[in-house]
């Protein structure tokens, strides 16, 4: 038996397990309940929440992109640690409020929440569209990751399209049948698997290639003095860009509509505890960066097409003793990609059903809405799959690209909870303006002001617009009532 | 102001504090290679210490919140 056969068997066993856990999670729960599908009847405990939040963040981006960044950009990759830690902090304050009012008024999405506060269907639809536009590139990224892993680990014997088709197909099926509970329980399994594997790999490569962490960093430092620093001559990222990336992540992180929806899967108290234990998850990311650093000076940059391939390259070239180990690594990387894509696919399906379909035609009965959501799992999945296989772009650019527009939702969310005077029209103008400015600086402008993150510039315009138009336009009567309710929760 | 809101305000300030430690200009203090601690450059060690501080800090807030209810 060749090595890749053993690897394939190990990966297949993992896929079967993930599939069974995903399907079994929904067993005994109502298949026809919208609340069960969307928010797990608001009953998740701390254990599941931690893995659900962690697994969602710990994506193919972290597993393939993380080492890639460490390898090619050095200290700039610390950004990944920092955003994972800081990102969830605002949730400690807004999460419980969002959960409380959501339970009272029966919300399941961010569109529900904002649309009701500002008494505007239009806003709900805009939020739904922004969400889905951000979900698709994110999902594309995960699918690309899955395809890579299959392709590289089987030495090209499994074609690019087929590996992604099998692994993402499994995700689509268990999300469509078991809803958020399927995503959550498979995340528990996937997160444990990938954390264990990340640590084993990190320690193994550091030891084998450099004989210890200290040696590794000293070698790197000797060859390039600025590689482990931010904003120096030989560093990969300027100080302004590094800082503004972190700020925008902290603002944008909990604005991801699927994370927002997760506020509705649990109770207020558990949200706070989840935030408390979350930084530990960030520490688990450390070895992932070590993997990338260990390749520095060992693998020359012309040996790989792009930096995202550093982990697969190290595995195929330096982890040659055991086919089994090799397969387990593949499973871990797949787990990282799958545990993010299930939550996002689920989020996209719920947004599509509730924020777009239901908002446009409010007479849709609940059971039809549920079937629209299940159908959307396949629809959104198919679109992302096609882009992943036939489209092309650098791994991380895609994800960071989606981050900017998402952060533009922040003024709406914070205003809804803390500022009573803010009106619907100002929020809508601010949101649209912010998204346009962000997209302009991201894709069309030669450079941004002071090298700041495009999303941050958009946000400045967004907030200014919200402020000016709130002073100019008055609220409707029903909006005043809602504003008071949201403010006092 | 209600007591709950006061706690939230303090939490907000605490978040800003941790954020400030991790971005420039304050991160300039941590942004250097020497000394190596546990084999890691100081720039990375600084971040890990901040993460641990944040963890302990939030536990503290959680404790206060418990007292509350």
Coordinates of C-alpha atoms in Angstrom, one line a residue:
Chain A
X1 CA 0.0 0.0 0.0
X2 CA 1.4 3.4 -0.9
X3 CA 1.6 6.2 1.6
X4 CA -1.1 8.2 0.1
X5 CA -3.5 5.2 0.2
X6 CA -3.0 5.1 4.0
X7 CA -3.5 8.9 4.1
X8 CA -6.7 8.6 2.1
X9 CA -8.0 5.9 4.4
X10 CA -7.3 8.1 7.5
X11 CA -9.0 11.1 5.9
X12 CA -12.0 9.0 4.8
X13 CA -12.4 7.7 8.4
X14 CA -12.4 11.3 9.6
X15 CA -15.0 12.3 7.0
X16 CA -17.3 9.5 7.9
X17 CA -17.0 10.4 11.6
X18 CA -17.7 14.1 11.0
X19 CA -20.7 13.2 8.9
X20 CA -22.2 10.8 11.4
X21 CA -21.7 13.3 14.3
X22 CA -23.3 16.1 12.2
X23 CA -26.3 13.9 11.3
X24 CA -26.7 12.4 14.8
X25 CA -26.7 15.8 16.4
X26 CA -30.1 16.6 15.0
X27 CA -31.6 13.2 16.1
X28 CA -34.4 13.4 18.6
X29 CA -34.9 17.1 17.8
X30 CA -37.8 18.4 15.8
X31 CA -37.0 18.4 12.1
X32 CA -39.8 20.8 11.4
X33 CA -39.0 23.5 13.9
X34 CA -37.6 26.8 12.6
X35 CA -36.2 27.8 16.0
X36 CA -34.4 24.4 16.3
X37 CA -32.9 24.7 12.9
X38 CA -31.8 28.3 13.2
X39 CA -30.8 28.7 16.9
X40 CA -31.0 25.3 18.5
X41 CA -34.0 26.3 20.6
X42 CA -31.6 28.7 22.4
X43 CA -30.3 25.9 24.6
X44 CA -26.5 25.5 24.0
X45 CA -24.2 25.0 27.0
X46 CA -20.8 26.5 27.6
X47 CA -18.9 23.5 26.3
X48 CA -20.6 23.5 22.9
X49 CA -20.5 27.3 22.7
X50 CA -16.8 27.4 23.2
X51 CA -16.1 25.0 20.4
X52 CA -18.7 26.5 18.1
X53 CA -17.2 29.9 18.4
X54 CA -13.7 28.6 18.4
X55 CA -14.1 26.2 15.6
X56 CA -15.8 28.8 13.5
X57 CA -12.9 31.2 13.8
X58 CA -10.2 28.6 13.5
X59 CA -10.7 28.1 9.8
X60 CA -8.7 27.1 6.8
X61 CA -7.4 30.7 7.1
X62 CA -5.8 29.9 10.4
X63 CA -4.6 26.4 9.4
X64 CA -3.1 27.2 6.0
X65 CA -3.0 31.0 6.0
X66 CA -1.5 31.3 9.5
X67 CA 1.6 29.3 8.7
X68 CA 1.8 31.0 5.4
X69 CA 1.8 34.4 7.0
X70 CA 4.4 33.4 9.6
X71 CA 6.6 32.0 6.9
X72 CA 6.3 35.0 4.5
X73 CA 5.5 38.0 6.8
X74 CA 7.0 37.1 10.2
X75 CA 5.7 39.2 13.0
X76 CA 2.8 40.5 11.0
X77 CA 1.3 37.0 11.6
X78 CA 1.0 37.9 15.3
X79 CA -2.0 39.8 14.1
X80 CA -3.9 36.5 13.9
X81 CA -3.3 35.8 17.6
X82 CA -4.3 39.3 18.6
X83 CA -7.5 39.5 16.6
X84 CA -8.7 36.1 17.9
X85 CA -8.2 37.4 21.5
X86 CA -9.6 40.8 21.2
X87 CA -12.3 40.1 18.6
X88 CA -14.8 38.6 21.0
X89 CA -14.4 41.1 23.8
X90 CA -17.2 43.5 22.7
X91 CA -19.5 40.5 22.8
X92 CA -19.3 40.5 26.6
X93 CA -21.3 43.7 26.7
X94 CA -23.5 43.4 23.6
X95 CA -24.0 39.6 23.5
X96 CA -26.2 39.4 26.5
X97 CA -28.3 42.4 25.4
X98 CA -28.7 40.9 22.0
X99 CA -29.7 37.5 23.4
X100 CA -32.1 39.0 25.9
X101 CA -34.0 41.1 23.4
X102 CA -33.8 38.3 20.8
X103 CA -35.5 35.9 23.1
X104 CA -38.2 38.4 24.0
X105 CA -39.0 39.3 20.4
X106 CA -38.1 36.0 18.8
X107 CA -35.3 37.1 16.5
X108 CA -33.0 34.7 14.8
X109 CA -30.8 36.9 12.7
X110 CA -29.0 40.3 12.7
X111 CA -31.5 41.5 10.1
X112 CA -34.4 40.7 12.4
X113 CA -32.7 42.6 15.2
X114 CA -31.8 45.8 13.3
X115 CA -34.9 45.8 11.2
X116 CA -37.1 45.8 14.2
X117 CA -35.2 48.4 16.1
X118 CA -35.2 50.9 13.2
X119 CA -38.6 49.7 12.0
X120 CA -37.3 49.3 8.5
X121 CA -37.7 46.3 6.2
X122 CA -35.3 47.9 3.8
X123 CA -32.6 47.7 6.4
X124 CA -33.3 44.0 7.1
X125 CA -32.9 43.3 3.4
X126 CA -29.6 45.3 3.1
X127 CA -28.2 43.5 6.1
X128 CA -29.2 40.2 4.5
X129 CA -27.5 41.1 1.2
X130 CA -24.3 42.4 2.9
X131 CA -24.1 39.2 4.9
X132 CA -24.5 36.9 2.0
X133 CA -22.0 38.9 0.0
X134 CA -19.5 38.5 2.8
X135 CA -20.3 34.8 3.4
X136 CA -19.6 33.7 -0.1
X137 CA -15.9 34.7 -0.3
X138 CA -15.3 33.4 3.2
X139 CA -16.9 30.1 2.2
X140 CA -14.9 30.1 -1.0
X141 CA -11.8 30.3 1.0
X142 CA -12.7 27.3 3.1
X143 CA -13.5 25.2 0.0
X144 CA -10.3 26.1 -1.6
X145 CA -8.5 25.0 1.5
X146 CA -10.3 21.6 1.4
X147 CA -9.4 21.2 -2.2
X148 CA -5.7 22.0 -1.6
X149 CA -5.4 19.5 1.2
X150 CA -6.9 16.6 -0.7
X151 CA -4.9 17.4 -3.8
X152 CA -1.5 17.8 -2.1
X153 CA -1.8 14.9 0.4
X154 CA -2.8 12.4 -2.3
X155 CA 0.0 13.6 -4.7
X156 CA -2.5 14.8 -7.2
X157 CA -4.3 11.5 -7.3
X158 CA -7.6 13.1 -6.1
X159 CA -8.4 16.0 -8.5
X160 CA -9.0 19.5 -7.1
X161 CA -12.7 19.6 -7.7
X162 CA -13.4 16.1 -6.3
X163 CA -11.8 16.6 -2.9
X164 CA -13.7 19.8 -2.3
X165 CA -16.9 18.2 -3.6
X166 CA -16.8 15.3 -1.1
X167 CA -15.8 17.3 2.0
X168 CA -18.0 20.3 1.4
X169 CA -20.8 18.0 0.2
X170 CA -20.7 16.4 3.7
X171 CA -21.0 19.8 5.3
X172 CA -23.9 20.8 3.2
X173 CA -25.8 17.6 4.0
X174 CA -25.4 17.8 7.8
X175 CA -26.1 21.5 7.9
X176 CA -29.3 21.1 5.8
X177 CA -30.6 18.2 8.0
X178 CA -29.4 19.1 11.5
X179 CA -29.2 22.9 11.3
X180 CA -27.1 24.7 13.9
X181 CA -26.9 21.7 16.1
X182 CA -25.2 19.7 13.4
X183 CA -22.7 22.5 12.9
X184 CA -22.1 22.8 16.7
X185 CA -21.5 19.1 17.5
X186 CA -19.3 18.5 14.5
X187 CA -17.4 21.6 15.5
X188 CA -16.7 20.0 18.9
X189 CA -15.2 17.0 17.2
X190 CA -13.4 18.9 14.5
X191 CA -12.0 21.5 16.9
X192 CA -10.5 19.0 19.3
X193 CA -9.0 17.1 16.4
X194 CA -7.3 20.1 14.8
X195 CA -6.0 21.5 18.1
X196 CA -4.3 18.2 18.9
X197 CA -2.9 18.0 15.4
X198 CA -1.7 21.6 15.4
X199 CA 0.3 21.1 18.6
X200 CA 1.8 17.8 17.4
X201 CA 2.8 19.3 14.1
X202 CA 4.1 22.5 15.5
X203 CA 6.3 20.8 18.1
X204 CA 7.4 18.2 15.5
X205 CA 8.6 20.6 12.8
X206 CA 10.2 23.0 15.3
X207 CA 12.2 20.1 16.8
X208 CA 13.1 18.4 13.6
X209 CA 14.0 21.4 11.5
X210 CA 15.6 23.6 14.2
X211 CA 16.1 21.6 17.4
X212 CA 13.9 23.8 19.5
X213 CA 11.9 27.0 19.7
X214 CA 14.8 29.1 20.9
X215 CA 17.1 27.9 18.2
X216 CA 14.5 28.6 15.6
X217 CA 13.8 32.2 16.5
X218 CA 17.5 32.9 16.9
X219 CA 18.3 31.6 13.5
X220 CA 15.5 33.6 12.0
X221 CA 16.6 36.7 13.8
X222 CA 20.2 36.3 12.7
X223 CA 19.2 36.1 9.0
X224 CA 16.8 39.0 9.1
X225 CA 16.9 41.4 12.1
X226 CA 13.5 42.9 11.3
X227 CA 11.5 39.8 10.5
X228 CA 10.2 39.3 14.0
X229 CA 9.2 43.0 14.3
X230 CA 6.4 45.2 13.1
X231 CA 7.0 48.4 11.1
X232 CA 10.8 48.2 10.7
X233 CA 12.6 48.4 7.4
X234 CA 12.7 44.7 6.8
X235 CA 9.3 44.0 8.2
X236 CA 6.3 43.0 6.2
X237 CA 3.8 45.4 7.6
X238 CA 3.7 49.1 8.6
X239 CA 2.7 50.1 12.1
X240 CA -0.4 51.9 11.0
X241 CA -1.6 49.0 8.9
X242 CA -1.0 46.5 11.7
X243 CA -2.8 48.6 14.3
X244 CA -5.7 49.5 12.1
X245 CA -6.1 45.8 11.1
X246 CA -6.4 45.0 14.8
X247 CA -8.9 47.8 15.4
X248 CA -11.1 46.9 12.5
X249 CA -11.1 43.2 13.5
X250 CA -12.1 44.1 17.0
X251 CA -15.0 46.2 15.7
X252 CA -15.9 43.8 12.9
X253 CA -15.5 40.4 14.5
X254 CA -18.8 40.1 16.3
X255 CA -20.6 41.8 13.4
X256 CA -20.2 38.7 11.4
X257 CA -23.9 37.9 11.0
X258 CA -23.4 34.2 11.7
X259 CA -21.7 35.0 15.0
X260 CA -24.4 37.4 15.8
X261 CA -27.0 34.7 15.2
X262 CA -25.0 32.5 17.7
X263 CA -26.0 35.0 20.4
X264 CA -29.5 33.5 20.0
X265 CA -28.4 29.9 20.6
X266 CA -27.7 30.3 24.3
X267 CA -28.4 32.3 27.4
X268 CA -26.9 35.6 28.6
X269 CA -24.8 34.2 31.3
X270 CA -23.2 31.6 29.0
X271 CA -22.3 34.3 26.6
X272 CA -20.2 36.0 29.2
X273 CA -18.5 32.8 30.3
X274 CA -17.7 32.0 26.6
X275 CA -16.0 35.3 26.2
X276 CA -14.0 34.7 29.4
X277 CA -12.6 31.3 28.3
X278 CA -12.1 32.4 24.7
X279 CA -8.6 33.8 24.9
X280 CA -7.4 30.2 25.7
X281 CA -8.5 29.3 22.2
X282 CA -6.2 32.0 20.8
X283 CA -3.2 30.5 22.7
X284 CA -3.9 27.2 21.0
X285 CA -3.1 29.0 17.7
X286 CA 0.5 29.5 18.7
X287 CA 1.9 26.2 17.3
X288 CA 0.2 27.0 14.0
X289 CA 2.4 30.1 13.7
X290 CA 5.4 28.0 14.8
X291 CA 4.8 25.7 11.8
X292 CA 5.2 28.6 9.5
X293 CA 8.3 30.0 11.2
X294 CA 9.9 26.6 11.1
X295 CA 9.9 26.7 7.3
X296 CA 11.7 30.1 7.2
X297 CA 15.2 29.6 5.9
X298 CA 14.5 25.9 5.2
X299 CA 12.1 26.2 2.3
X300 CA 13.1 28.8 -0.3
X301 CA 10.2 30.9 -1.6
X302 CA 10.6 29.6 -5.2
X303 CA 9.8 26.1 -4.1
X304 CA 6.2 26.9 -3.4
X305 CA 3.7 28.8 -5.6
X306 CA 2.3 30.9 -2.7
X307 CA 2.9 31.1 1.0
X308 CA -0.4 29.3 1.8
X309 CA 1.2 26.1 0.6
X310 CA 3.9 26.1 3.2
X311 CA 2.2 23.6 5.5
X312 CA 1.3 21.1 2.8
X313 CA 4.9 21.5 1.4
X314 CA 6.4 20.8 4.8
X315 CA 4.2 17.8 5.3
X316 CA 4.9 16.2 2.0
X317 CA 8.7 16.9 2.2
X318 CA 9.6 16.5 5.9
X319 CA 6.9 14.3 7.3
X320 CA 7.7 11.3 5.2
X321 CA 8.1 8.5 7.7
X322 CA 4.5 7.5 8.4
X323 CA 1.6 7.4 6.1
X324 CA -0.8 7.4 9.0
X325 CA 0.5 10.5 10.6
X326 CA 0.4 12.1 7.3
X327 CA -3.3 11.2 6.9
X328 CA -4.1 12.4 10.4
X329 CA -2.6 15.8 9.5
X330 CA -4.8 15.9 6.4
X331 CA -7.8 15.2 8.6
X332 CA -6.9 18.0 11.0
X333 CA -6.6 20.5 8.2
X334 CA -9.8 19.4 6.7
X335 CA -11.5 19.7 10.1
X336 CA -10.3 23.3 10.3
X337 CA -11.8 24.2 7.0
X338 CA -15.0 22.2 7.6
X339 CA -15.8 23.6 11.0
X340 CA -15.8 27.1 9.7
X341 CA -17.7 26.4 6.6
X342 CA -20.6 24.6 8.4
X343 CA -21.3 27.6 10.6
X344 CA -21.1 30.0 7.6
X345 CA -23.2 27.9 5.3
X346 CA -25.8 27.7 8.1
X347 CA -25.6 31.5 8.7
X348 CA -26.0 32.2 5.0
X349 CA -29.1 30.0 4.8
X350 CA -30.8 31.6 7.7
X351 CA -30.0 35.1 6.5
X352 CA -31.4 34.3 3.1
X353 CA -34.6 32.8 4.4
X354 CA -35.3 35.4 7.1
X355 CA -33.6 38.6 6.0
X356 CA -34.3 38.4 2.3
X357 CA -37.2 36.1 1.5
X358 CA -39.3 36.7 4.7
X359 CA -38.6 40.5 4.7
X360 CA -39.7 40.8 1.1
X361 CA -42.8 38.7 1.4
X362 CA -43.8 38.5 5.0
X363 CA -46.7 36.1 4.6
X364 CA -44.4 33.1 4.1
X365 CA -45.5 30.5 6.6
X366 CA -42.9 29.1 9.0
X367 CA -42.6 25.7 7.5
X368 CA -42.0 27.1 4.0
X369 CA -39.4 29.5 5.4
X370 CA -37.6 26.5 7.0
X371 CA -37.5 24.7 3.6
X372 CA -36.3 27.9 1.9
X373 CA -33.4 27.9 4.4
X374 CA -32.6 24.2 3.8
X375 CA -32.7 24.9 0.1
X376 CA -30.4 27.9 0.5
X377 CA -27.8 25.7 2.1
X378 CA -27.5 23.9 -1.3
X379 CA -27.8 27.2 -3.3
X380 CA -25.2 29.2 -1.4
X381 CA -23.0 26.1 -1.2
X382 CA -23.1 25.6 -5.0
X383 CA -22.2 29.2 -5.7
X384 CA -19.3 29.2 -3.3
X385 CA -18.1 25.8 -4.7
X386 CA -18.2 27.0 -8.3
X387 CA -16.2 30.2 -7.4
X388 CA -13.7 28.2 -5.4
X389 CA -13.0 25.7 -8.3
X390 CA -13.2 28.1 -11.2
X391 CA -12.2 31.4 -9.7
X392 CA -8.8 32.4 -8.4
X393 CA -7.1 34.7 -5.9
X394 CA -4.6 34.7 -3.0
X395 CA -6.0 32.9 0.0
X396 CA -5.9 35.6 2.6
X397 CA -6.8 38.6 0.5
X398 CA -10.2 37.1 0.0
X399 CA -10.9 36.9 3.7
X400 CA -9.5 40.3 4.6
X401 CA -11.5 41.6 1.7
X402 CA -14.7 40.5 3.2
X403 CA -13.8 41.9 6.6
X404 CA -14.1 45.6 5.7
X405 CA -17.7 45.7 4.6
X406 CA -18.8 43.6 7.6
X407 CA -17.4 46.1 10.1
X408 CA -19.7 48.7 8.5
X409 CA -22.6 47.1 10.4
X410 CA -21.1 48.1 13.7
X411 CA -22.5 51.6 14.0
X412 CA -26.0 50.2 13.4
X413 CA -25.6 47.5 16.1
X414 CA -24.1 49.8 18.7
X415 CA -26.5 52.6 18.0
X416 CA -29.4 50.3 18.4
X417 CA -28.4 49.4 21.9
X418 CA -26.9 52.6 23.2
X419 CA -28.1 55.6 21.2
X420 CA -31.8 56.3 21.2
X421 CA -31.8 59.2 18.9
X422 CA -30.3 57.4 15.9
X423 CA -32.8 57.0 13.1
X424 CA -33.3 54.4 10.3
X425 CA -32.5 56.6 7.4
X426 CA -29.2 57.7 8.9
X427 CA -28.1 54.1 9.5
X428 CA -29.0 53.1 6.0
X429 CA -27.1 56.0 4.4
X430 CA -24.1 55.4 6.7
X431 CA -24.0 51.7 5.9
X432 CA -24.2 52.2 2.1
X433 CA -21.6 55.0 2.2
X434 CA -19.3 53.0 4.4
X435 CA -19.5 49.9 2.2
X436 CA -18.8 52.0 -0.9
X437 CA -15.9 53.8 0.5
X438 CA -14.4 50.6 1.8
X439 CA -14.7 48.8 -1.5
X440 CA -13.2 51.9 -3.3
X441 CA -10.1 51.9 -1.1
X442 CA -9.8 48.2 -1.2
X443 CA -10.0 47.5 -4.9
X444 CA -9.7 50.7 -6.8
X445 CA -7.5 53.2 -5.0
X446 CA -3.7 53.0 -5.4
X447 CA -3.1 53.4 -1.7
X448 CA -5.0 54.3 1.4
X449 CA -4.6 57.3 3.7
X450 CA -1.6 56.7 6.0
X451 CA -1.7 53.0 4.9
X452 CA -4.8 52.5 7.1
X453 CA -7.1 49.6 6.7
X454 CA -9.8 50.4 4.1
X455 CA -12.6 49.4 6.4
X456 CA -11.5 51.9 9.0
X457 CA -11.7 54.8 6.5
X458 CA -15.2 53.6 5.5
X459 CA -16.2 53.4 9.1
X460 CA -15.2 57.0 9.7
X461 CA -17.5 58.2 6.9
X462 CA -20.2 55.8 8.1
X463 CA -20.2 57.2 11.7
X464 CA -20.1 60.8 10.5
X465 CA -23.1 60.2 8.2
X466 CA -25.0 58.5 11.0
X467 CA -24.4 61.4 13.3
X468 CA -25.3 64.1 10.8
X469 CA -28.4 62.5 9.4
X470 CA -29.6 61.6 12.9
X471 CA -29.6 65.2 13.8
X472 CA -31.4 66.2 10.6
X473 CA -34.1 63.4 10.3
X474 CA -36.6 62.6 13.0
X475 CA -37.8 59.1 14.0
X476 CA -41.2 57.7 13.4
X477 CA -43.5 57.0 16.3
X478 CA -43.1 53.2 16.2
X479 CA -39.3 53.7 16.0
X480 CA -39.3 55.9 19.1
X481 CA -41.0 53.1 21.1
X482 CA -38.5 50.5 19.8
X483 CA -35.6 52.7 20.5
X484 CA -36.6 53.0 24.1
X485 CA -37.1 49.2 24.4
X486 CA -33.7 48.4 23.0
X487 CA -32.0 51.1 25.0
X488 CA -33.3 49.9 28.3
X489 CA -32.7 46.1 27.8
Chain B
X1 CA -26.5 55.0 36.0
X2 CA -27.5 51.4 36.9
X3 CA -24.9 49.2 38.5
X4 CA -25.0 46.9 35.5
X5 CA -24.2 49.8 33.1
X6 CA -21.3 50.9 35.3
X7 CA -19.8 47.4 35.1
X8 CA -20.2 47.5 31.3
X9 CA -18.5 50.8 31.2
X10 CA -15.6 49.5 33.2
X11 CA -15.4 46.4 30.9
X12 CA -15.3 48.8 27.9
X13 CA -12.4 50.7 29.5
X14 CA -10.6 47.4 30.2
X15 CA -11.0 46.3 26.6
X16 CA -9.6 49.6 25.4
X17 CA -6.7 49.1 27.8
X18 CA -5.8 45.7 26.4
X19 CA -6.3 47.0 22.9
X20 CA -3.9 49.9 23.6
X21 CA -1.2 47.5 24.8
X22 CA -1.4 45.6 21.6
X23 CA -1.3 48.4 19.0
X24 CA 1.0 51.3 18.3
X25 CA 2.3 53.5 19.8
X26 CA 2.3 51.5 23.1
X27 CA 3.2 48.3 21.4
X28 CA 6.5 49.9 20.5
X29 CA 7.7 49.0 24.0
X30 CA 7.1 45.3 23.2
X31 CA 8.1 45.5 19.6
X32 CA 11.7 44.2 20.0
X33 CA 13.4 40.9 19.7
X34 CA 15.6 40.8 22.8
X35 CA 15.3 39.4 25.4
X36 CA 14.2 35.9 24.2
X37 CA 11.8 34.5 26.7
X38 CA 10.9 30.8 26.6
X39 CA 12.7 30.8 23.3
X40 CA 10.3 33.3 21.9
X41 CA 11.2 36.9 20.8
X42 CA 10.0 39.6 23.2
X43 CA 7.5 40.9 20.6
X44 CA 5.6 37.6 20.8
X45 CA 6.0 37.1 24.5
X46 CA 4.4 40.6 25.1
X47 CA 1.3 39.5 23.2
X48 CA 1.0 36.2 25.1
X49 CA 1.2 38.1 28.4
X50 CA -1.5 40.4 27.2
X51 CA -3.7 37.5 26.3
X52 CA -3.2 36.0 29.8
X53 CA -4.0 39.4 31.4
X54 CA -7.1 39.6 29.4
X55 CA -8.2 36.1 30.5
X56 CA -7.6 36.9 34.2
X57 CA -9.3 40.3 33.8
X58 CA -12.5 38.8 32.3
X59 CA -12.6 36.2 35.0
X60 CA -12.6 39.0 37.5
X61 CA -15.5 40.7 35.7
X62 CA -17.4 37.5 35.6
X63 CA -16.9 37.2 39.4
X64 CA -18.3 40.6 40.0
X65 CA -21.3 39.9 37.7
X66 CA -22.0 36.7 39.8
X67 CA -21.9 38.7 43.0
X68 CA -24.5 41.0 41.3
X69 CA -27.0 38.2 40.6

